[in-house]
Coordinates of C-alpha atoms in Angstrom, one line a residue:
Chain M
M10 CA -14.5 6.2 5.3
R11 CA -10.8 6.4 5.2
T12 CA -9.0 8.6 7.7
P13 CA -6.6 11.3 6.5
P14 CA -3.5 9.1 7.2
E15 CA -5.1 6.3 5.2
N16 CA -5.9 8.6 2.3
A17 CA -2.3 9.9 2.5
Q18 CA -0.9 6.3 2.2
L19 CA -3.3 5.6 -0.6
A20 CA -2.2 8.7 -2.4
L21 CA 1.5 7.5 -2.2
L22 CA 0.4 4.1 -3.7
L23 CA -1.8 5.6 -6.4
E24 CA 1.0 8.0 -7.4
V25 CA 3.4 5.2 -8.1
T26 CA 0.7 3.1 -9.8
A27 CA -0.2 5.8 -12.3
T28 CA 1.3 5.2 -15.7
P29 CA 2.8 6.5 -17.9
K30 CA 4.6 9.2 -15.8
P31 CA 7.6 9.9 -18.0
G32 CA 10.8 9.4 -16.1
N33 CA 9.3 8.1 -12.9
V34 CA 8.9 4.6 -11.5
D35 CA 5.3 3.5 -12.2
R36 CA 3.2 0.4 -12.7
H37 CA 5.1 -0.4 -15.9
R38 CA 8.6 0.9 -15.3
D39 CA 11.4 0.5 -12.8
Y40 CA 14.9 1.9 -12.5
P41 CA 17.5 -0.8 -12.0
D42 CA 17.9 -0.1 -8.3
L43 CA 14.7 1.8 -7.6
R44 CA 11.8 -0.4 -8.2
F45 CA 8.0 -0.3 -7.8
E46 CA 8.1 -2.5 -4.7
H47 CA 10.4 -0.1 -3.0
F48 CA 7.8 2.6 -3.3
V49 CA 5.2 0.1 -2.0
A50 CA 7.3 -0.7 1.0
G51 CA 8.0 3.0 1.5
A52 CA 4.2 3.7 1.6
V53 CA 3.7 1.0 4.2
G54 CA 6.6 2.2 6.3
A55 CA 5.4 5.8 6.2
A56 CA 2.0 5.1 7.7
E57 CA 3.0 5.6 11.4
G58 CA 4.5 9.0 10.7
L59 CA 1.4 9.9 8.7
R60 CA -0.8 9.0 11.7
L61 CA 1.3 11.2 13.8
A62 CA 0.9 14.0 11.3
A63 CA -2.9 13.7 11.9
G64 CA -2.4 13.8 15.6
C65 CA -3.1 10.1 16.1
P66 CA -1.3 8.5 19.0
D67 CA 1.5 6.1 18.3
E68 CA -0.1 2.7 18.6
G69 CA 2.8 0.4 17.9
V70 CA 2.7 -3.0 19.7
G71 CA 4.4 -2.5 23.0
A72 CA 4.4 1.3 22.7
D73 CA 4.8 2.8 26.1
E74 CA 5.4 6.4 25.3
G75 CA 2.7 7.5 27.7
V76 CA 0.1 8.2 25.0
G77 CA -3.2 7.9 26.8
G78 CA -6.5 6.7 25.4
D79 CA -8.2 9.8 26.8
E80 CA -8.6 12.2 24.0
D81 CA -8.0 15.2 26.2
E82 CA -4.5 13.9 26.9
R83 CA -3.5 13.9 23.3
V84 CA -0.8 16.3 22.3
D85 CA -0.1 16.8 18.7
V86 CA 3.5 16.0 17.8
G87 CA 5.1 18.6 15.6
I88 CA 4.8 18.1 11.9
G89 CA 8.6 18.1 11.7
A90 CA 8.7 15.1 14.0
A91 CA 5.8 13.4 12.2
F92 CA 7.7 13.9 8.9
E93 CA 10.9 12.6 10.3
R94 CA 9.1 9.4 11.5
A95 CA 7.4 9.0 8.2
V96 CA 10.8 9.2 6.4
A97 CA 12.4 6.8 8.8
G98 CA 9.7 4.3 8.1
M99 CA 9.7 4.9 4.4
S100 CA 13.4 4.2 4.2
Q101 CA 13.0 0.6 5.4
Q102 CA 13.5 -0.8 1.9
R103 CA 16.5 -1.2 -0.4
G104 CA 15.6 1.4 -3.0
G105 CA 16.7 4.4 -1.0
N106 CA 14.8 7.7 -1.4
T107 CA 11.3 6.8 -2.7
Q108 CA 8.9 9.4 -1.2
F109 CA 10.9 12.1 0.7
G110 CA 9.4 14.9 -1.3
A111 CA 6.0 13.4 -1.5
L112 CA 5.9 13.1 2.3
L113 CA 7.1 16.7 2.6
T114 CA 4.2 17.7 0.4
I115 CA 1.6 15.6 2.1
V116 CA 2.4 15.9 5.8
P117 CA 1.3 19.5 6.3
L118 CA -1.8 18.7 4.2
V119 CA -2.6 15.7 6.5
R120 CA -2.3 18.1 9.5
A121 CA -4.6 20.6 7.9
A122 CA -7.1 17.9 7.0
S123 CA -7.1 16.5 10.6
R124 CA -8.1 20.0 11.7
G125 CA -10.9 20.1 9.2
E126 CA -9.2 22.8 7.3
L127 CA -7.9 21.2 4.1
S128 CA -7.8 24.4 2.0
P129 CA -5.0 26.7 0.9
E130 CA -5.7 28.9 4.0
G131 CA -5.6 25.8 6.3
A132 CA -2.4 24.6 4.8
Q133 CA -0.9 28.1 5.1
A134 CA -1.9 28.1 8.8
V135 CA -0.1 24.8 9.3
V136 CA 3.0 26.2 7.6
E137 CA 2.9 29.5 9.6
G138 CA 2.6 27.5 12.8
T139 CA 5.9 25.6 12.3
T140 CA 8.8 26.1 14.8
V141 CA 12.5 25.8 15.0
A142 CA 12.0 22.3 16.4
D143 CA 10.1 21.4 13.2
A144 CA 13.0 22.6 11.1
A145 CA 15.4 20.6 13.2
D146 CA 13.4 17.4 12.7
V147 CA 13.2 17.9 9.0
Y148 CA 17.0 18.4 8.9
R149 CA 17.4 15.2 10.9
A150 CA 15.2 13.4 8.4
F151 CA 17.8 13.9 5.7
E152 CA 20.0 11.5 7.6
H153 CA 17.7 8.6 6.8
V154 CA 18.1 8.6 3.1
D155 CA 20.3 10.1 0.4
V156 CA 18.4 13.0 -1.1
T157 CA 19.5 14.8 -4.2
V158 CA 19.7 18.5 -3.4
R159 CA 21.4 21.6 -4.8
D160 CA 23.5 24.2 -3.0
L161 CA 21.2 26.9 -1.8
P162 CA 21.7 30.3 -3.4
E163 CA 24.5 32.5 -1.9
G164 CA 23.7 34.6 1.1
M165 CA 21.0 32.3 2.6
D166 CA 20.5 32.0 6.3
A167 CA 19.5 28.3 6.3
P168 CA 22.3 25.8 6.7
D169 CA 22.8 23.1 4.1
V170 CA 20.3 20.3 4.6
R171 CA 23.1 17.8 3.8
H172 CA 24.4 18.5 7.3
G173 CA 21.4 16.8 8.8
G174 CA 21.2 16.9 12.6
D175 CA 24.5 18.7 12.7
A176 CA 22.8 21.8 11.4
V177 CA 20.5 22.0 14.3
P178 CA 22.6 24.3 16.5
A179 CA 22.8 26.8 13.5
L180 CA 19.1 26.6 13.0
E181 CA 18.5 27.3 16.7
E182 CA 21.0 30.1 16.9
R183 CA 19.4 31.8 13.9
G184 CA 15.9 31.1 15.1
L185 CA 14.8 29.6 11.8
S186 CA 11.4 27.9 11.8
L187 CA 10.5 25.3 9.2
S188 CA 8.5 27.9 7.3
D189 CA 11.6 30.2 7.2
V190 CA 13.7 27.4 5.8
M191 CA 11.1 26.6 3.2
A192 CA 10.8 30.2 2.2
E193 CA 14.6 30.2 1.5
A194 CA 14.4 27.0 -0.5
A195 CA 11.4 28.0 -2.5
P196 CA 13.2 29.5 -5.5
V197 CA 15.1 26.3 -6.1
D198 CA 12.7 23.6 -4.8
G199 CA 9.2 23.0 -6.2
V200 CA 7.9 21.5 -3.0
A201 CA 9.2 24.3 -0.8
A202 CA 7.6 26.8 -3.3
E203 CA 4.2 25.1 -2.6
W204 CA 4.8 25.4 1.2
T205 CA 5.2 29.2 0.9
R206 CA 2.1 29.9 -1.1
G207 CA -0.7 27.6 0.2
F208 CA 0.0 24.7 -2.1
P209 CA -1.7 26.3 -5.2
R210 CA -0.5 23.7 -7.8
T211 CA -1.4 20.8 -5.5
F212 CA -4.9 22.1 -4.9
E213 CA -5.3 22.9 -8.6
A214 CA -4.2 19.4 -9.7
A215 CA -6.6 17.9 -7.1
R216 CA -9.4 19.7 -8.9
W217 CA -8.4 18.1 -12.2
L218 CA -8.6 14.7 -10.5
V219 CA -12.0 15.3 -8.8
D220 CA -13.5 16.9 -11.8
G221 CA -12.2 14.3 -14.2
D222 CA -14.3 11.8 -16.2
E223 CA -15.7 9.3 -13.6
S224 CA -15.4 6.5 -16.2
V225 CA -11.6 6.9 -16.5
P226 CA -9.7 4.9 -13.9
V227 CA -8.0 7.1 -11.2
P228 CA -4.5 6.0 -12.2
D229 CA -5.1 7.2 -15.8
R230 CA -6.5 10.5 -14.6
T231 CA -3.4 10.8 -12.3
A232 CA -1.0 10.2 -15.2
R233 CA -2.6 13.0 -17.1
A234 CA -2.5 15.3 -14.1
F235 CA 1.2 14.6 -13.8
L236 CA 1.8 15.5 -17.4
R237 CA -0.2 18.8 -17.0
L238 CA 1.8 19.7 -13.9
L239 CA 5.1 19.0 -15.7
A240 CA 4.0 20.8 -18.8
E241 CA 3.2 24.0 -16.9
R242 CA 6.4 24.3 -14.8
V243 CA 10.0 23.0 -15.0
D244 CA 10.7 20.3 -12.5
T245 CA 13.3 21.4 -9.9
F246 CA 14.5 17.8 -9.2
V247 CA 15.5 17.5 -12.9
I248 CA 17.5 20.7 -12.5
D249 CA 19.2 19.2 -9.4
Q250 CA 19.8 15.9 -11.2
H251 CA 20.9 17.4 -14.6
D252 CA 20.5 21.1 -15.5
E253 CA 18.1 23.8 -16.5
S254 CA 18.1 22.9 -20.1
T255 CA 17.2 19.2 -19.4
A256 CA 14.4 20.4 -17.1
R257 CA 13.1 22.7 -19.9
E258 CA 13.2 19.9 -22.3
A259 CA 11.1 17.7 -20.0
T260 CA 8.5 20.4 -19.7
R261 CA 8.4 21.1 -23.4
R262 CA 8.0 17.4 -24.2
A263 CA 5.3 16.9 -21.6
R264 CA 3.4 19.6 -23.3
A265 CA 3.9 17.9 -26.6
A266 CA 2.6 14.6 -25.1
L267 CA -0.5 16.4 -23.8
D268 CA -1.0 18.0 -27.3
G269 CA -0.8 14.6 -28.9
E270 CA 2.5 15.4 -30.7
E271 CA 4.5 12.8 -28.7
D272 CA 3.6 9.3 -27.5
P273 CA 3.6 9.5 -23.6
E274 CA 4.6 5.8 -23.4
A275 CA 7.6 6.3 -25.7
L276 CA 8.5 9.5 -23.7
A277 CA 8.3 7.4 -20.5
E278 CA 10.8 4.9 -21.9
E279 CA 13.1 7.5 -23.1
F280 CA 13.2 9.5 -19.9
V281 CA 13.9 6.4 -17.8
D282 CA 16.7 5.4 -20.2
R283 CA 18.2 8.9 -19.9
D284 CA 17.6 9.0 -16.1
I285 CA 15.5 12.1 -16.4
N286 CA 13.3 11.9 -13.3
P287 CA 10.7 14.6 -12.7
G288 CA 10.4 13.7 -9.1
T289 CA 9.1 17.0 -7.8
T290 CA 6.2 16.8 -10.2
A291 CA 5.5 13.3 -8.8
D292 CA 5.6 14.7 -5.3
L293 CA 3.0 17.3 -6.1
T294 CA 0.9 14.6 -7.9
A295 CA 0.9 12.6 -4.7
G296 CA -0.2 15.7 -2.8
A297 CA -3.0 16.3 -5.3
L298 CA -4.2 12.7 -4.9
F299 CA -4.4 13.2 -1.2
V300 CA -6.5 16.3 -1.5
A301 CA -8.7 14.7 -4.1
L302 CA -9.3 11.6 -2.0
E303 CA -10.2 13.8 1.0
R304 CA -12.6 15.6 -1.3
G305 CA -14.4 12.4 -2.3
L306 CA -12.4 11.0 -5.2
T307 CA -13.4 7.3 -5.3
V308 CA -11.1 4.5 -6.3
Chain T
M22 CA 11.5 -2.8 11.7
R23 CA 8.0 -3.2 10.4
T24 CA 5.3 -4.5 12.9
P25 CA 3.3 -7.6 12.0
P26 CA 0.3 -5.5 10.8
E27 CA 2.7 -3.6 8.6
N28 CA 4.2 -6.7 7.2
A29 CA 0.7 -8.0 6.6
Q30 CA -0.3 -4.9 4.6
L31 CA 3.0 -5.1 2.7
A32 CA 2.3 -8.8 1.9
L33 CA -1.1 -7.9 0.4
L34 CA 0.5 -5.2 -1.8
L35 CA 3.4 -7.4 -2.9
E36 CA 1.0 -10.2 -3.8
V37 CA -0.9 -8.1 -6.2
T38 CA 2.4 -6.5 -7.5
A39 CA 3.9 -9.9 -8.4
T40 CA 3.6 -10.7 -12.1
P41 CA 2.9 -12.9 -14.0
K42 CA 0.4 -14.7 -11.8
P43 CA -1.8 -16.4 -14.4
G44 CA -5.5 -15.4 -14.0
N45 CA -5.0 -12.9 -11.3
V46 CA -4.8 -9.1 -11.2
D47 CA -1.1 -8.2 -11.0
R48 CA 1.2 -5.3 -11.9
H49 CA 0.5 -5.9 -15.6
R50 CA -3.0 -7.1 -15.7
D51 CA -6.5 -6.0 -14.7
Y52 CA -10.0 -7.4 -15.1
P53 CA -12.5 -4.9 -16.6
D54 CA -14.1 -4.2 -13.2
L55 CA -11.4 -5.5 -10.8
R56 CA -8.3 -3.5 -11.2
F57 CA -4.9 -3.1 -9.6
E58 CA -5.9 0.1 -7.7
H59 CA -8.8 -1.7 -6.1
F60 CA -6.4 -4.1 -4.5
V61 CA -4.2 -1.2 -3.4
A62 CA -7.1 0.6 -1.8
G63 CA -8.2 -2.8 -0.3
A64 CA -4.8 -3.1 1.4
V65 CA -4.9 0.4 2.8
G66 CA -8.4 -0.1 4.1
A67 CA -7.6 -3.4 5.7
A68 CA -4.8 -1.9 7.9
E69 CA -7.0 -1.1 10.9
G70 CA -8.3 -4.7 11.1
L71 CA -4.8 -6.0 10.8
R72 CA -3.7 -3.9 13.7
L73 CA -6.6 -5.3 15.7
A74 CA -5.5 -8.8 14.7
A75 CA -2.2 -8.0 16.3
G76 CA -3.9 -6.8 19.5
C77 CA -3.1 -3.1 18.8
P78 CA -5.7 -0.7 20.1
D79 CA -7.9 1.0 17.6
E80 CA -6.4 4.5 17.2
G81 CA -8.6 6.0 14.6
V82 CA -9.1 9.8 15.0
G83 CA -11.9 10.4 17.4
A84 CA -12.0 6.8 18.5
D85 CA -13.6 6.6 21.9
E86 CA -14.1 2.9 22.4
G87 CA -12.4 2.9 25.7
V88 CA -9.1 1.4 24.6
G89 CA -6.6 2.6 27.2
G90 CA -3.0 3.5 26.7
D91 CA -2.0 1.3 29.6
E92 CA -0.8 -2.0 28.2
D93 CA -2.3 -3.9 31.1
E94 CA -5.7 -2.7 30.1
R95 CA -5.5 -4.0 26.6
V96 CA -7.8 -6.8 25.7
D97 CA -7.3 -8.6 22.5
V98 CA -10.3 -8.4 20.2
G99 CA -11.3 -11.7 18.8
I100 CA -9.7 -12.6 15.5
G101 CA -13.2 -12.9 14.0
A102 CA -13.9 -9.3 14.9
A103 CA -10.4 -8.2 13.6
F104 CA -11.1 -10.1 10.3
E105 CA -14.5 -8.5 10.0
R106 CA -13.0 -5.0 10.5
A107 CA -10.3 -5.8 8.0
V108 CA -12.9 -6.9 5.4
A109 CA -15.1 -3.8 6.1
G110 CA -12.1 -1.6 5.4
M111 CA -10.9 -3.6 2.4
S112 CA -14.3 -3.2 0.8
Q113 CA -14.1 0.6 0.6
Q114 CA -13.3 0.6 -3.1
R115 CA -15.3 -0.1 -6.3
G116 CA -13.8 -3.4 -7.3
G117 CA -15.7 -5.6 -4.8
N118 CA -14.0 -8.6 -3.2
T119 CA -10.2 -8.0 -3.5
Q120 CA -8.6 -9.7 -0.5
F121 CA -11.3 -11.6 1.5
G122 CA -9.4 -14.9 1.3
A123 CA -6.0 -13.3 1.7
L124 CA -7.2 -11.7 4.9
L125 CA -8.7 -14.9 6.1
T126 CA -5.3 -16.5 5.6
I127 CA -3.3 -13.7 7.1
V128 CA -5.3 -12.7 10.2
P129 CA -4.6 -15.8 12.3
L130 CA -0.9 -15.6 11.3
V131 CA -0.7 -11.9 12.4
R132 CA -2.2 -13.0 15.8
A133 CA 0.4 -15.8 16.1
A134 CA 3.2 -13.4 15.1
S135 CA 2.0 -10.8 17.7
R136 CA 2.4 -13.6 20.3
G137 CA 5.9 -14.3 19.1
E138 CA 4.7 -17.8 17.9
L139 CA 4.7 -17.6 14.1
S140 CA 5.0 -21.3 13.5
P141 CA 2.6 -24.1 12.4
E142 CA 2.1 -24.8 16.1
G143 CA 1.5 -21.2 17.0
A144 CA -1.0 -20.8 14.2
Q145 CA -2.7 -24.0 15.3
A146 CA -3.0 -22.6 18.8
V147 CA -4.7 -19.5 17.4
V148 CA -7.1 -21.6 15.4
E149 CA -7.9 -23.8 18.4
G150 CA -8.5 -20.8 20.5
T151 CA -11.3 -19.5 18.3
T152 CA -14.9 -19.2 19.6
V153 CA -18.5 -19.2 18.4
A154 CA -18.2 -15.4 18.6
D155 CA -15.3 -15.5 16.1
A156 CA -17.4 -17.7 13.8
A157 CA -20.3 -15.2 14.0
D158 CA -18.0 -12.3 13.1
V159 CA -16.6 -14.1 10.1
Y160 CA -20.2 -14.8 8.9
R161 CA -21.0 -11.1 9.3
A162 CA -17.9 -10.3 7.2
F163 CA -19.6 -12.0 4.3
E164 CA -22.1 -9.1 4.3
H165 CA -19.5 -6.5 3.3
V166 CA -18.6 -8.0 -0.1
D167 CA -19.9 -10.5 -2.6
V168 CA -17.8 -13.6 -2.2
T169 CA -18.0 -16.5 -4.6
V170 CA -18.6 -19.7 -2.6
R171 CA -19.9 -23.2 -3.2
D172 CA -22.7 -25.0 -1.4
L173 CA -21.1 -27.0 1.5
P174 CA -21.3 -30.7 1.2
E175 CA -24.5 -32.4 2.4
G176 CA -24.9 -33.2 6.1
M177 CA -22.8 -30.3 7.4
D178 CA -23.5 -28.6 10.7
A179 CA -22.3 -25.2 9.6
P180 CA -24.9 -22.9 8.1
D181 CA -24.4 -21.4 4.6
V182 CA -22.0 -18.4 4.8
R183 CA -24.2 -16.6 2.3
H184 CA -26.7 -16.0 5.1
G185 CA -24.2 -13.7 6.8
G186 CA -25.2 -12.4 10.2
D187 CA -28.6 -14.2 9.9
A188 CA -26.7 -17.4 10.4
V189 CA -25.5 -16.4 13.9
P190 CA -28.3 -17.9 15.9
A191 CA -27.7 -21.3 14.2
L192 CA -24.0 -21.0 14.9
E193 CA -24.8 -20.3 18.6
E194 CA -27.4 -23.0 18.9
R195 CA -25.0 -25.6 17.5
G196 CA -22.1 -24.2 19.4
L197 CA -19.8 -24.0 16.4
S198 CA -16.5 -22.2 16.8
L199 CA -14.6 -20.7 13.9
S200 CA -12.3 -23.7 13.9
D201 CA -15.3 -26.0 13.7
V202 CA -16.7 -24.1 10.7
M203 CA -13.3 -24.1 9.0
A204 CA -12.9 -27.9 9.5
E205 CA -16.2 -28.4 7.8
A206 CA -15.2 -26.1 4.9
A207 CA -11.7 -27.6 4.5
P208 CA -12.6 -30.2 1.9
V209 CA -13.9 -27.6 -0.5
D210 CA -11.9 -24.5 0.4
G211 CA -8.1 -24.2 0.2
V212 CA -7.9 -21.5 2.8
A213 CA -10.0 -23.4 5.3
A214 CA -7.8 -26.5 4.6
E215 CA -4.8 -24.4 5.8
W216 CA -6.6 -23.4 8.9
T217 CA -7.1 -27.0 10.0
R218 CA -3.6 -28.2 9.5
G219 CA -1.2 -25.4 10.8
F220 CA -0.9 -23.7 7.4
P221 CA 1.5 -26.1 5.9
R222 CA 1.5 -24.8 2.3
T223 CA 1.7 -21.2 3.5
F224 CA 4.8 -21.9 5.6
E225 CA 6.4 -24.0 2.8
A226 CA 5.9 -21.3 0.2
A227 CA 7.4 -18.8 2.7
R228 CA 10.5 -20.9 2.8
W229 CA 10.8 -20.7 -1.0
L230 CA 10.6 -16.9 -0.7
V231 CA 13.1 -16.6 2.1
D232 CA 15.5 -19.1 0.6
G233 CA 15.2 -17.7 -3.0
D234 CA 18.0 -16.0 -4.9
E235 CA 18.7 -12.6 -3.2
S236 CA 19.4 -11.0 -6.5
V237 CA 15.9 -11.8 -7.8
P238 CA 13.4 -9.1 -6.9
V239 CA 10.8 -10.2 -4.4
P240 CA 7.9 -9.8 -6.8
D241 CA 9.6 -12.2 -9.3
R242 CA 10.2 -14.7 -6.5
T243 CA 6.6 -14.4 -5.5
A244 CA 5.3 -15.0 -9.0
R245 CA 7.3 -18.2 -9.1
A246 CA 6.0 -19.3 -5.7
F247 CA 2.5 -18.7 -6.9
L248 CA 3.1 -21.0 -9.9
R249 CA 4.6 -23.7 -7.6
L250 CA 1.6 -23.6 -5.3
L251 CA -0.8 -23.8 -8.2
A252 CA 1.1 -26.6 -9.9
E253 CA 1.0 -28.7 -6.7
R254 CA -2.8 -28.5 -5.9
V255 CA -6.0 -27.5 -7.7
D256 CA -7.3 -24.1 -6.8
T257 CA -10.7 -24.4 -5.0
F258 CA -11.7 -20.9 -6.1
V259 CA -11.4 -22.0 -9.8
I260 CA -13.7 -24.9 -8.9
D261 CA -16.2 -22.5 -7.3
Q262 CA -15.9 -20.2 -10.4
H263 CA -15.9 -22.9 -13.1
D264 CA -15.6 -26.6 -12.3
E265 CA -13.1 -29.3 -11.4
S266 CA -11.9 -29.8 -14.9
T267 CA -11.0 -26.2 -15.3
A268 CA -9.2 -26.2 -12.0
R269 CA -7.2 -29.3 -13.1
E270 CA -6.3 -27.6 -16.3
A271 CA -5.0 -24.5 -14.4
T272 CA -2.8 -26.7 -12.2
R273 CA -1.5 -28.8 -15.2
R274 CA -0.6 -25.7 -17.1
A275 CA 1.0 -24.0 -14.1
R276 CA 3.3 -27.1 -14.0
A277 CA 4.0 -26.7 -17.7
A278 CA 4.9 -23.0 -17.1
L279 CA 7.3 -24.0 -14.3
D280 CA 8.8 -26.7 -16.6
G281 CA 9.4 -24.2 -19.4
E282 CA 6.8 -25.8 -21.6
E283 CA 4.5 -22.8 -21.5
D284 CA 5.2 -19.1 -21.5
P285 CA 3.9 -17.8 -18.1
E286 CA 3.1 -14.4 -19.7
A287 CA 1.0 -15.9 -22.4
L288 CA -0.7 -18.1 -19.8
A289 CA -1.5 -15.1 -17.7
E290 CA -3.1 -13.4 -20.7
E291 CA -5.2 -16.4 -21.6
F292 CA -6.4 -17.1 -18.1
V293 CA -7.5 -13.4 -17.7
D294 CA -9.3 -13.6 -21.0
R295 CA -11.1 -16.8 -19.9
D296 CA -11.8 -15.5 -16.4
I297 CA -9.9 -18.4 -14.8
N298 CA -8.8 -16.8 -11.5
P299 CA -6.8 -19.0 -9.1
G300 CA -7.7 -16.7 -6.2
T301 CA -7.1 -19.2 -3.4
T302 CA -3.5 -19.7 -4.6
A303 CA -3.1 -16.0 -4.5
D304 CA -4.5 -16.0 -0.9
L305 CA -1.9 -18.5 0.2
T306 CA 0.8 -16.5 -1.7
A307 CA -0.2 -13.4 0.4
G308 CA 0.1 -15.5 3.5
A309 CA 3.5 -16.8 2.5
L310 CA 4.7 -13.3 1.9
F311 CA 3.6 -12.3 5.4
V312 CA 5.5 -15.2 7.0
A313 CA 8.5 -14.5 4.8
L314 CA 8.6 -10.8 5.7
E315 CA 8.3 -11.7 9.4
R316 CA 11.3 -14.1 8.9
G317 CA 13.5 -11.4 7.4
L318 CA 12.7 -11.3 3.7
T319 CA 13.9 -7.8 2.6
V320 CA 12.3 -5.8 -0.1

């Protein structure tokens, strides 16, 4: 039996393994400076943060942070701090941002699973329990890697995430919890949108994986789930990277690939060549894999 | 900075990623019932045992095995027990034996690294410190997966590993430590041979990786190191699987691939088709990656 942090790590690894996922690094495709092995190293480095997300004590060699072996002494670290640690570990490779969005999707789900409440309601409860300190830690996490983001819409309370830790005083002054920040980002960020609604697309894609044909290898089922997610909603990362029209094209062509009107392999080649990277869809795919593994998907 | 157990896990993952490795599962090749994702799940499942190999306390959720947070209370578990735990975790996937030999190579090196003595002498000291209890745990590990082995030569003291835990009374009666068992197996097993001599081939291949061209991705350097190892010595697993003559062919053709006389990709296809799997060479490659990562190889 794998623990929730182990399933979370496996989800990250299976996500990058699944092929073809048009526009993303996968078992058969790299970008020149963002390669498969960077994702592998990212998943290894993220493990400690994922254990913190589950409320496991930090057990690094020589750790002396006062974490006792007595279970009663355990204090859950905030999920913002767990996320920040996961991102710090993930970034120990030369590819840059590999799994920032995937970790932002998975960390609250790991916390829900560790409470025995891996459901839309359980995830919602984790989100609603977030604090200003969690928001501050997530802002600090942006300092570890270069994350492509858009300007928030006019009139928002939340400071620009690109300010990293410098934005913390503003967060504190305005009393913004992580769930407040996510609610503001939801219209322009597909992961934040999941946070505000109990992760509906993540849980739905998990069902596709669990209910899929047992004789089809999990990476193949995952690649199909990726296409279905992309076909049903524009990818906000493609909007950040390019524009709305490119994002709409990606969604239209994913649908054509599902309908057998396009070859998914050729689409994967073309999107990598054109640097059209539906990364938010990959983030939700990783989240769906985590939920599916927790619900008994066998590899 | 990754810890030794993290580098060990990354080594397992980079080993299976490296392609082409003729006859082995890699980023581009599967066997029908032994697939890339089985190795990925194996590496995730092995992590807890690898942490035990480094002397880290077991921090599974709900663990109540009396491991205290106070460093002075820590007692290293034996490397046999750590190995057995790693194999038990590795086997939680449907492919069967993915990394038994790789873990047998890596576990003593993780212990040496955790003592700050990752050198042939340090590894030798770990081997010499093994006990009958370590041997018993390694025998028990054979019960978790179906491992291809040969009959030991006539007149050996060590019982057949295929007896698993049932062999423990014989081990105890004869007072055989794990290093005694490995010394007996050394003539017919390439991993055991490393155990008895301070892991010379593992450390040498690590040098190739560390000294390699920085502009060449680590998986490509790894695939070349695999070919070099195979070209210089017959693979004992191929002998177990087939016979001496097939193992000699594999070595001869690896040399031809290195010399540019054979296409390594075509060789990889052919060996998978013929089920010629130089698995011991892959085990040493994983060990070499671990040593190289500890010595600063960056991914």
